[in-house]
Amino acid sequence: MYIRRLVIFLCCSAGLIGHHKNIIAASSLKTSALVRHLIAAADVYVPPNADQPGQPVTISVHLTATGIQREHALQSDLVVLLGFLDLNWRDSRLTWDPLQHHNISVVHLPADRVWLPDITLYNSAFINSYDPRSRAVFPEERQLVSVHSDGTVTWIPRVTFPLSCNTTQNTAADEVHCAIKLASWMYDGSLVDFVTDFDYISHRSDYSDLYSQRVTRYRIVASSAVRNVRYYTCCPEPYPSVDMTFTARRAAASQLRLAWAALRLSFLLIIMR
C-alpha cells in the first residue's frame, strides 16, 4: 500500500512539474510576442515626436555619483566623476494595453533597439583630444531599457565624466569645484527638451565606486542642477541643456579607521615574530 501511494505521489508530482514548466513557457511566449511587436514599432533613428515640431520629447535627467577621482598624473585640474544617469522619457510608439497582452505592464528591451537621446558631455576635459576616454561617456550604454505600457522609457547608463575643475589645496581643505553641461548633440529644443527632477546631484553614502571597487577620497559637499536654454544668432530654435555644478572635498580618514589599521599592523608584526 505504501509503495502504491508513493508511486501515485511521484506521478502527480511529475505532472505538476510538467504543468508548471508549460505555464512558464506560455508566459515567456506572451512576453516574447509583445517584445517583438514593440521592436517592430520602434525606430532607433527617429525621435518619438519627430512629426510634431514644437512638441519635443522631454528627457528627465538625474545624475548619481558613485566615485570621484583626481588624476594628478595627467593634469592637476583633471577630475573623473563616475556614476550613472537616470533618464526617463515617453515614446508613444512603445505603448500597449496590458488587458490585451495578458496584464503585462512592463518589459525590458535591448537599448540598441529603441531610440535613445544623444546626450553629450559638452565640457569634457578631452573633447579636443584623441584620448579614448573622450568617447567613454557611456562605457556600457548598450544594455537594457525598461518600457512601461504607457510608453515611459527608463534608461540608466553608467557614465564617466572627465572634467577640468578648479582646485583648492591647502592645509585646511582639498576641494574641487566642477561643472557639467549635458545636452543633445544634434537635436534642438523643438525635438528634444530636458528637465531635471532634482536640483542637486545625489551620491552614495559610502562614497565607494561600485564598479572598480575603489574607495573615492572625495565627497560631494554641495551641488546644483538646473535647466538652461540658449539661443544662437544662426537659428531661431532653442537649445536646452542641463547644467550641474558640484564641490567635492577630500575625506579625511577617521581616527577609528587609523587606529584599526595600526592595530592590524601590530598584530601582523607579532605573528611574524
PDB file of C-alpha atoms in Angstrom:
ATOM      1  CA  MET A   1       0.000   0.000   0.000  1.00  0.00           C
ATOM      2  CA  TYR A   2       2.826   2.385   0.906  1.00  0.00           C
ATOM      3  CA  ILE A   3       4.634   1.708  -2.387  1.00  0.00           C
ATOM      4  CA  ARG A   4       1.396   2.279  -4.329  1.00  0.00           C
ATOM      5  CA  ARG A   5       0.840   5.644  -2.639  1.00  0.00           C
ATOM      6  CA  LEU A   6       4.454   6.612  -3.291  1.00  0.00           C
ATOM      7  CA  VAL A   7       4.097   5.801  -6.998  1.00  0.00           C
ATOM      8  CA  ILE A   8       0.874   7.844  -7.229  1.00  0.00           C
ATOM      9  CA  PHE A   9       2.541  10.786  -5.444  1.00  0.00           C
ATOM     10  CA  LEU A  10       5.562  10.720  -7.769  1.00  0.00           C
ATOM     11  CA  CYS A  11       3.340  10.575 -10.837  1.00  0.00           C
ATOM     12  CA  CYS A  12       1.258  13.512  -9.631  1.00  0.00           C
ATOM     13  CA  SER A  13       4.395  15.491  -8.780  1.00  0.00           C
ATOM     14  CA  ALA A  14       5.814  14.866 -12.226  1.00  0.00           C
ATOM     15  CA  GLY A  15       2.573  16.060 -13.728  1.00  0.00           C
ATOM     16  CA  LEU A  16       2.589  19.227 -11.641  1.00  0.00           C
ATOM     17  CA  ILE A  17       6.210  19.957 -12.585  1.00  0.00           C
ATOM     18  CA  GLY A  18       5.440  19.482 -16.245  1.00  0.00           C
ATOM     19  CA  HIS A  19       2.383  21.724 -15.930  1.00  0.00           C
ATOM     20  CA  HIS A  20       4.492  24.404 -14.176  1.00  0.00           C
ATOM     21  CA  LYS A  21       7.044  24.304 -16.989  1.00  0.00           C
ATOM     22  CA  ASN A  22       4.249  24.694 -19.529  1.00  0.00           C
ATOM     23  CA  ILE A  23       2.947  27.750 -17.623  1.00  0.00           C
ATOM     24  CA  ILE A  24       6.409  29.341 -17.649  1.00  0.00           C
ATOM     25  CA  ALA A  25       6.860  28.603 -21.354  1.00  0.00           C
ATOM     26  CA  ALA A  26       3.453  30.061 -22.168  1.00  0.00           C
ATOM     27  CA  SER A  27       4.199  33.192 -20.136  1.00  0.00           C
ATOM     28  CA  SER A  28       7.539  33.613 -21.896  1.00  0.00           C
ATOM     29  CA  LEU A  29       5.864  33.284 -25.274  1.00  0.00           C
ATOM     30  CA  LYS A  30       3.384  36.035 -24.390  1.00  0.00           C
ATOM     31  CA  THR A  31       6.158  38.412 -23.353  1.00  0.00           C
ATOM     32  CA  SER A  32       8.223  37.492 -26.395  1.00  0.00           C
ATOM     33  CA  ALA A  33       5.315  38.298 -28.698  1.00  0.00           C
ATOM     34  CA  LEU A  34       4.893  41.718 -27.073  1.00  0.00           C
ATOM     35  CA  VAL A  35       8.627  42.451 -27.269  1.00  0.00           C
ATOM     36  CA  ARG A  36       8.704  41.572 -30.976  1.00  0.00           C
ATOM     37  CA  HIS A  37       5.709  43.852 -31.561  1.00  0.00           C
ATOM     38  CA  LEU A  38       7.360  46.788 -29.767  1.00  0.00           C
ATOM     39  CA  ILE A  39      10.718  46.372 -31.514  1.00  0.00           C
ATOM     40  CA  ALA A  40       8.943  46.320 -34.877  1.00  0.00           C
ATOM     41  CA  ALA A  41       7.177  49.589 -33.999  1.00  0.00           C
ATOM     42  CA  ALA A  42      10.312  51.354 -32.729  1.00  0.00           C
ATOM     43  CA  ASP A  43      12.749  53.360 -34.839  1.00  0.00           C
ATOM     44  CA  VAL A  44      16.207  53.903 -33.393  1.00  0.00           C
ATOM     45  CA  TYR A  45      16.929  56.787 -35.773  1.00  0.00           C
ATOM     46  CA  VAL A  46      13.814  58.929 -35.333  1.00  0.00           C
ATOM     47  CA  PRO A  47      12.763  60.761 -32.138  1.00  0.00           C
ATOM     48  CA  PRO A  48       9.280  59.886 -30.842  1.00  0.00           C
ATOM     49  CA  ASN A  49       7.730  63.255 -31.792  1.00  0.00           C
ATOM     50  CA  ALA A  50       9.669  63.895 -34.995  1.00  0.00           C
ATOM     51  CA  ASP A  51       6.451  64.538 -36.958  1.00  0.00           C
ATOM     52  CA  GLN A  52       5.170  67.010 -34.379  1.00  0.00           C
ATOM     53  CA  PRO A  53       7.553  70.020 -34.315  1.00  0.00           C
ATOM     54  CA  GLY A  54       7.019  72.167 -31.273  1.00  0.00           C
ATOM     55  CA  GLN A  55       6.111  69.141 -29.142  1.00  0.00           C
ATOM     56  CA  PRO A  56       9.541  67.830 -28.181  1.00  0.00           C
ATOM     57  CA  VAL A  57      10.184  64.612 -26.344  1.00  0.00           C
ATOM     58  CA  THR A  58      11.117  65.622 -22.812  1.00  0.00           C
ATOM     59  CA  ILE A  59      14.023  63.810 -21.161  1.00  0.00           C
ATOM     60  CA  SER A  60      14.178  63.905 -17.371  1.00  0.00           C
ATOM     61  CA  VAL A  61      17.784  63.770 -16.192  1.00  0.00           C
ATOM     62  CA  HIS A  62      19.241  62.889 -12.802  1.00  0.00           C
ATOM     63  CA  LEU A  63      22.859  62.115 -12.002  1.00  0.00           C
ATOM     64  CA  THR A  64      24.076  59.890  -9.174  1.00  0.00           C
ATOM     65  CA  ALA A  65      27.803  59.910  -8.418  1.00  0.00           C
ATOM     66  CA  THR A  66      29.491  56.699  -7.281  1.00  0.00           C
ATOM     67  CA  GLY A  67      33.103  57.848  -7.373  1.00  0.00           C
ATOM     68  CA  ILE A  68      35.225  60.985  -7.761  1.00  0.00           C
ATOM     69  CA  GLN A  69      38.867  60.566  -8.680  1.00  0.00           C
ATOM     70  CA  ARG A  70      41.703  63.073  -9.062  1.00  0.00           C
ATOM     71  CA  GLU A  71      44.099  62.264 -11.891  1.00  0.00           C
ATOM     72  CA  HIS A  72      47.256  64.021 -10.700  1.00  0.00           C
ATOM     73  CA  ALA A  73      49.492  62.065 -13.060  1.00  0.00           C
ATOM     74  CA  LEU A  74      47.807  63.545 -16.156  1.00  0.00           C
ATOM     75  CA  GLN A  75      46.973  67.124 -15.246  1.00  0.00           C
ATOM     76  CA  SER A  76      46.485  68.865 -11.934  1.00  0.00           C
ATOM     77  CA  ASP A  77      42.916  70.024 -12.588  1.00  0.00           C
ATOM     78  CA  LEU A  78      41.559  66.765 -14.043  1.00  0.00           C
ATOM     79  CA  VAL A  79      38.722  65.126 -12.097  1.00  0.00           C
ATOM     80  CA  VAL A  80      36.905  61.997 -13.263  1.00  0.00           C
ATOM     81  CA  LEU A  81      33.358  61.573 -11.986  1.00  0.00           C
ATOM     82  CA  LEU A  82      31.949  58.047 -12.146  1.00  0.00           C
ATOM     83  CA  GLY A  83      28.272  57.303 -11.727  1.00  0.00           C
ATOM     84  CA  PHE A  84      25.073  56.724 -13.624  1.00  0.00           C
ATOM     85  CA  LEU A  85      22.356  58.810 -15.237  1.00  0.00           C
ATOM     86  CA  ASP A  86      18.691  58.131 -14.578  1.00  0.00           C
ATOM     87  CA  LEU A  87      16.963  59.097 -17.854  1.00  0.00           C
ATOM     88  CA  ASN A  88      13.212  58.911 -18.471  1.00  0.00           C
ATOM     89  CA  TRP A  89      11.082  59.908 -21.446  1.00  0.00           C
ATOM     90  CA  ARG A  90       7.913  58.829 -23.242  1.00  0.00           C
ATOM     91  CA  ASP A  91       7.823  57.148 -26.645  1.00  0.00           C
ATOM     92  CA  SER A  92       4.259  56.894 -27.973  1.00  0.00           C
ATOM     93  CA  ARG A  93       5.330  54.123 -30.364  1.00  0.00           C
ATOM     94  CA  LEU A  94       6.057  51.851 -27.391  1.00  0.00           C
ATOM     95  CA  THR A  95       2.589  51.739 -25.829  1.00  0.00           C
ATOM     96  CA  TRP A  96       0.186  48.877 -25.369  1.00  0.00           C
ATOM     97  CA  ASP A  97      -2.933  47.905 -23.461  1.00  0.00           C
ATOM     98  CA  PRO A  98      -1.994  45.468 -20.686  1.00  0.00           C
ATOM     99  CA  LEU A  99      -5.510  43.970 -20.787  1.00  0.00           C
ATOM    100  CA  GLN A 100      -4.873  42.880 -24.362  1.00  0.00           C
ATOM    101  CA  HIS A 101      -1.430  41.489 -23.546  1.00  0.00           C
ATOM    102  CA  HIS A 102      -2.063  39.182 -20.594  1.00  0.00           C
ATOM    103  CA  ASN A 103      -1.670  42.004 -17.991  1.00  0.00           C
ATOM    104  CA  ILE A 104       1.965  42.596 -18.906  1.00  0.00           C
ATOM    105  CA  SER A 105       2.709  46.158 -17.782  1.00  0.00           C
ATOM    106  CA  VAL A 106       6.492  46.424 -18.235  1.00  0.00           C
ATOM    107  CA  VAL A 107       9.110  44.789 -20.439  1.00  0.00           C
ATOM    108  CA  HIS A 108      12.855  45.142 -20.932  1.00  0.00           C
ATOM    109  CA  LEU A 109      14.229  45.787 -24.403  1.00  0.00           C
ATOM    110  CA  PRO A 110      17.779  45.969 -25.759  1.00  0.00           C
ATOM    111  CA  ALA A 111      18.883  49.594 -25.616  1.00  0.00           C
ATOM    112  CA  ASP A 112      20.126  49.480 -29.205  1.00  0.00           C
ATOM    113  CA  ARG A 113      16.659  48.540 -30.498  1.00  0.00           C
ATOM    114  CA  VAL A 114      14.882  51.720 -29.342  1.00  0.00           C
ATOM    115  CA  TRP A 115      15.513  55.424 -29.824  1.00  0.00           C
ATOM    116  CA  LEU A 116      17.925  56.888 -27.259  1.00  0.00           C
ATOM    117  CA  PRO A 117      18.696  60.566 -26.640  1.00  0.00           C
ATOM    118  CA  ASP A 118      22.141  61.594 -27.894  1.00  0.00           C
ATOM    119  CA  ILE A 119      23.163  63.213 -24.618  1.00  0.00           C
ATOM    120  CA  THR A 120      26.679  64.643 -24.773  1.00  0.00           C
ATOM    121  CA  LEU A 121      29.060  65.989 -22.149  1.00  0.00           C
ATOM    122  CA  TYR A 122      29.830  69.359 -23.729  1.00  0.00           C
ATOM    123  CA  ASN A 123      32.627  70.338 -21.385  1.00  0.00           C
ATOM    124  CA  SER A 124      34.604  67.091 -21.398  1.00  0.00           C
ATOM    125  CA  ALA A 125      38.241  67.639 -20.475  1.00  0.00           C
ATOM    126  CA  PHE A 126      39.231  65.534 -23.518  1.00  0.00           C
ATOM    127  CA  ILE A 127      36.735  66.847 -26.054  1.00  0.00           C
ATOM    128  CA  ASN A 128      39.501  68.239 -28.292  1.00  0.00           C
ATOM    129  CA  SER A 129      41.908  65.349 -27.937  1.00  0.00           C
ATOM    130  CA  TYR A 130      42.246  61.788 -29.122  1.00  0.00           C
ATOM    131  CA  ASP A 131      42.199  60.399 -25.608  1.00  0.00           C
ATOM    132  CA  PRO A 132      39.897  57.329 -25.705  1.00  0.00           C
ATOM    133  CA  ARG A 133      38.132  58.464 -22.536  1.00  0.00           C
ATOM    134  CA  SER A 134      36.632  61.364 -24.501  1.00  0.00           C
ATOM    135  CA  ARG A 135      34.351  58.756 -26.056  1.00  0.00           C
ATOM    136  CA  ALA A 136      33.662  56.857 -22.816  1.00  0.00           C
ATOM    137  CA  VAL A 137      30.746  58.909 -21.506  1.00  0.00           C
ATOM    138  CA  PHE A 138      28.583  55.780 -21.706  1.00  0.00           C
ATOM    139  CA  PRO A 139      31.065  52.901 -21.297  1.00  0.00           C
ATOM    140  CA  GLU A 140      28.245  50.320 -21.242  1.00  0.00           C
ATOM    141  CA  GLU A 141      25.415  52.149 -22.924  1.00  0.00           C
ATOM    142  CA  ARG A 142      24.201  49.181 -24.996  1.00  0.00           C
ATOM    143  CA  GLN A 143      22.379  47.366 -22.250  1.00  0.00           C
ATOM    144  CA  LEU A 144      18.646  47.244 -21.482  1.00  0.00           C
ATOM    145  CA  VAL A 145      15.884  49.794 -21.082  1.00  0.00           C
ATOM    146  CA  SER A 146      12.639  49.375 -19.150  1.00  0.00           C
ATOM    147  CA  VAL A 147       9.469  50.187 -21.084  1.00  0.00           C
ATOM    148  CA  HIS A 148       6.101  50.657 -19.378  1.00  0.00           C
ATOM    149  CA  SER A 149       2.763  50.212 -21.078  1.00  0.00           C
ATOM    150  CA  ASP A 150       2.187  53.991 -21.272  1.00  0.00           C
ATOM    151  CA  GLY A 151       5.374  54.340 -23.326  1.00  0.00           C
ATOM    152  CA  THR A 152       7.613  55.557 -20.485  1.00  0.00           C
ATOM    153  CA  VAL A 153      11.196  54.505 -21.158  1.00  0.00           C
ATOM    154  CA  THR A 154      13.798  54.302 -18.381  1.00  0.00           C
ATOM    155  CA  TRP A 155      17.472  54.085 -19.275  1.00  0.00           C
ATOM    156  CA  ILE A 156      20.149  54.076 -16.561  1.00  0.00           C
ATOM    157  CA  PRO A 157      23.566  54.026 -18.236  1.00  0.00           C
ATOM    158  CA  ARG A 158      26.884  54.190 -16.450  1.00  0.00           C
ATOM    159  CA  VAL A 159      28.807  57.385 -17.146  1.00  0.00           C
ATOM    160  CA  THR A 160      32.406  58.531 -16.979  1.00  0.00           C
ATOM    161  CA  PHE A 161      32.829  62.317 -16.955  1.00  0.00           C
ATOM    162  CA  PRO A 162      36.400  63.641 -17.353  1.00  0.00           C
ATOM    163  CA  LEU A 163      36.209  67.234 -16.125  1.00  0.00           C
ATOM    164  CA  SER A 164      38.586  70.150 -15.932  1.00  0.00           C
ATOM    165  CA  CYS A 165      37.884  71.627 -12.487  1.00  0.00           C
ATOM    166  CA  ASN A 166      39.055  74.415 -10.251  1.00  0.00           C
ATOM    167  CA  THR A 167      41.056  73.031  -7.368  1.00  0.00           C
ATOM    168  CA  THR A 168      41.847  74.349  -3.918  1.00  0.00           C
ATOM    169  CA  GLN A 169      44.701  72.794  -1.977  1.00  0.00           C
ATOM    170  CA  ASN A 170      45.933  73.918   1.400  1.00  0.00           C
ATOM    171  CA  THR A 171      46.401  72.546   4.868  1.00  0.00           C
ATOM    172  CA  ALA A 172      42.761  73.190   5.807  1.00  0.00           C
ATOM    173  CA  ALA A 173      40.967  71.780   2.763  1.00  0.00           C
ATOM    174  CA  ASP A 174      41.471  69.956  -0.520  1.00  0.00           C
ATOM    175  CA  GLU A 175      38.474  70.799  -2.716  1.00  0.00           C
ATOM    176  CA  VAL A 176      37.474  70.606  -6.356  1.00  0.00           C
ATOM    177  CA  HIS A 177      34.808  72.793  -7.963  1.00  0.00           C
ATOM    178  CA  CYS A 178      33.419  71.266 -11.161  1.00  0.00           C
ATOM    179  CA  ALA A 179      30.777  71.999 -13.799  1.00  0.00           C
ATOM    180  CA  ILE A 180      28.877  69.531 -16.010  1.00  0.00           C
ATOM    181  CA  LYS A 181      26.976  70.539 -19.144  1.00  0.00           C
ATOM    182  CA  LEU A 182      24.699  67.893 -20.707  1.00  0.00           C
ATOM    183  CA  ALA A 183      22.748  68.479 -23.916  1.00  0.00           C
ATOM    184  CA  SER A 184      21.792  66.871 -27.197  1.00  0.00           C
ATOM    185  CA  TRP A 185      24.480  66.914 -29.863  1.00  0.00           C
ATOM    186  CA  MET A 186      22.185  67.036 -32.913  1.00  0.00           C
ATOM    187  CA  TYR A 187      18.637  67.919 -31.836  1.00  0.00           C
ATOM    188  CA  ASP A 188      17.410  71.392 -30.976  1.00  0.00           C
ATOM    189  CA  GLY A 189      14.701  72.173 -28.451  1.00  0.00           C
ATOM    190  CA  SER A 190      11.880  71.728 -30.956  1.00  0.00           C
ATOM    191  CA  LEU A 191      12.583  67.982 -30.974  1.00  0.00           C
ATOM    192  CA  VAL A 192      14.312  67.199 -27.664  1.00  0.00           C
ATOM    193  CA  ASP A 193      13.967  69.042 -24.368  1.00  0.00           C
ATOM    194  CA  PHE A 194      15.385  68.377 -20.916  1.00  0.00           C
ATOM    195  CA  VAL A 195      14.189  68.669 -17.345  1.00  0.00           C
ATOM    196  CA  THR A 196      15.858  67.706 -14.105  1.00  0.00           C
ATOM    197  CA  ASP A 197      13.655  66.200 -11.409  1.00  0.00           C
ATOM    198  CA  PHE A 198      16.202  67.121  -8.746  1.00  0.00           C
ATOM    199  CA  ASP A 199      18.091  70.364  -8.249  1.00  0.00           C
ATOM    200  CA  TYR A 200      21.190  68.541  -6.973  1.00  0.00           C
ATOM    201  CA  ILE A 201      23.487  65.608  -7.714  1.00  0.00           C
ATOM    202  CA  SER A 202      22.868  62.634  -5.464  1.00  0.00           C
ATOM    203  CA  HIS A 203      25.661  60.415  -4.235  1.00  0.00           C
ATOM    204  CA  ARG A 204      26.139  57.173  -2.371  1.00  0.00           C
ATOM    205  CA  SER A 205      26.562  57.488   1.378  1.00  0.00           C
ATOM    206  CA  ASP A 206      29.622  55.232   1.491  1.00  0.00           C
ATOM    207  CA  TYR A 207      31.321  57.022  -1.425  1.00  0.00           C
ATOM    208  CA  SER A 208      32.646  53.814  -2.933  1.00  0.00           C
ATOM    209  CA  ASP A 209      32.827  53.230  -6.649  1.00  0.00           C
ATOM    210  CA  LEU A 210      30.567  50.258  -7.317  1.00  0.00           C
ATOM    211  CA  TYR A 211      32.358  49.170 -10.469  1.00  0.00           C
ATOM    212  CA  SER A 212      36.080  49.474  -9.834  1.00  0.00           C
ATOM    213  CA  GLN A 213      35.734  48.766  -6.084  1.00  0.00           C
ATOM    214  CA  ARG A 214      37.991  51.747  -5.434  1.00  0.00           C
ATOM    215  CA  VAL A 215      37.155  53.921  -2.464  1.00  0.00           C
ATOM    216  CA  THR A 216      36.969  57.542  -3.519  1.00  0.00           C
ATOM    217  CA  ARG A 217      38.741  60.067  -1.325  1.00  0.00           C
ATOM    218  CA  TYR A 218      36.387  62.898  -2.251  1.00  0.00           C
ATOM    219  CA  ARG A 219      32.861  63.587  -1.061  1.00  0.00           C
ATOM    220  CA  ILE A 220      30.300  65.909  -2.622  1.00  0.00           C
ATOM    221  CA  VAL A 221      29.552  68.665  -0.126  1.00  0.00           C
ATOM    222  CA  ALA A 222      27.444  70.927  -2.376  1.00  0.00           C
ATOM    223  CA  SER A 223      25.773  70.581  -5.767  1.00  0.00           C
ATOM    224  CA  SER A 224      23.125  72.045  -8.054  1.00  0.00           C
ATOM    225  CA  ALA A 225      21.344  71.079 -11.274  1.00  0.00           C
ATOM    226  CA  VAL A 226      19.274  73.424 -13.443  1.00  0.00           C
ATOM    227  CA  ARG A 227      17.821  73.539 -16.944  1.00  0.00           C
ATOM    228  CA  ASN A 228      19.119  76.323 -19.174  1.00  0.00           C
ATOM    229  CA  VAL A 229      18.168  77.433 -22.682  1.00  0.00           C
ATOM    230  CA  ARG A 230      20.396  79.219 -25.177  1.00  0.00           C
ATOM    231  CA  TYR A 231      19.620  80.893 -28.500  1.00  0.00           C
ATOM    232  CA  TYR A 232      22.142  81.461 -31.264  1.00  0.00           C
ATOM    233  CA  THR A 233      22.194  84.093 -33.994  1.00  0.00           C
ATOM    234  CA  CYS A 234      22.202  81.404 -36.659  1.00  0.00           C
ATOM    235  CA  CYS A 235      18.977  79.729 -35.656  1.00  0.00           C
ATOM    236  CA  PRO A 236      15.615  80.583 -34.111  1.00  0.00           C
ATOM    237  CA  GLU A 237      15.277  77.270 -32.256  1.00  0.00           C
ATOM    238  CA  PRO A 238      16.097  76.953 -28.552  1.00  0.00           C
ATOM    239  CA  TYR A 239      18.951  74.758 -27.378  1.00  0.00           C
ATOM    240  CA  PRO A 240      18.233  73.412 -23.879  1.00  0.00           C
ATOM    241  CA  SER A 241      20.773  71.828 -21.550  1.00  0.00           C
ATOM    242  CA  VAL A 242      21.100  70.543 -18.009  1.00  0.00           C
ATOM    243  CA  ASP A 243      23.896  72.377 -16.206  1.00  0.00           C
ATOM    244  CA  MET A 244      25.271  70.928 -12.997  1.00  0.00           C
ATOM    245  CA  THR A 245      27.900  72.082 -10.545  1.00  0.00           C
ATOM    246  CA  PHE A 246      29.372  70.377  -7.529  1.00  0.00           C
ATOM    247  CA  THR A 247      32.013  70.858  -4.889  1.00  0.00           C
ATOM    248  CA  ALA A 248      33.840  67.791  -3.623  1.00  0.00           C
ATOM    249  CA  ARG A 249      36.103  67.754  -0.607  1.00  0.00           C
ATOM    250  CA  ARG A 250      38.827  65.303   0.279  1.00  0.00           C
ATOM    251  CA  ALA A 251      37.570  62.996   3.018  1.00  0.00           C
ATOM    252  CA  ALA A 252      39.984  62.652   5.925  1.00  0.00           C
ATOM    253  CA  ALA A 253      40.357  59.192   7.393  1.00  0.00           C
ATOM    254  CA  SER A 254      38.623  58.839  10.713  1.00  0.00           C
ATOM    255  CA  GLN A 255      40.610  58.305  13.892  1.00  0.00           C
ATOM    256  CA  LEU A 256      38.877  54.963  14.397  1.00  0.00           C
ATOM    257  CA  ARG A 257      39.942  53.767  10.957  1.00  0.00           C
ATOM    258  CA  LEU A 258      43.539  54.808  11.608  1.00  0.00           C
ATOM    259  CA  ALA A 259      43.516  53.095  14.996  1.00  0.00           C
ATOM    260  CA  TRP A 260      42.135  49.905  13.453  1.00  0.00           C
ATOM    261  CA  ALA A 261      44.820  49.946  10.745  1.00  0.00           C
ATOM    262  CA  ALA A 262      47.527  50.408  13.378  1.00  0.00           C
ATOM    263  CA  LEU A 263      46.091  47.554  15.434  1.00  0.00           C
ATOM    264  CA  ARG A 264      46.083  45.209  12.433  1.00  0.00           C
ATOM    265  CA  LEU A 265      49.666  46.150  11.594  1.00  0.00           C
ATOM    266  CA  SER A 266      50.751  45.462  15.179  1.00  0.00           C
ATOM    267  CA  PHE A 267      49.005  42.093  15.103  1.00  0.00           C
ATOM    268  CA  LEU A 268      50.792  41.126  11.879  1.00  0.00           C
ATOM    269  CA  LEU A 269      54.152  42.123  13.349  1.00  0.00           C
ATOM    270  CA  ILE A 270      53.502  39.960  16.409  1.00  0.00           C
ATOM    271  CA  ILE A 271      52.642  36.969  14.199  1.00  0.00           C
ATOM    272  CA  MET A 272      55.777  37.442  12.090  1.00  0.00           C
ATOM    273  CA  ARG A 273      57.913  37.348  15.204  1.00  0.00           C
TER     274      ARG A 273
END
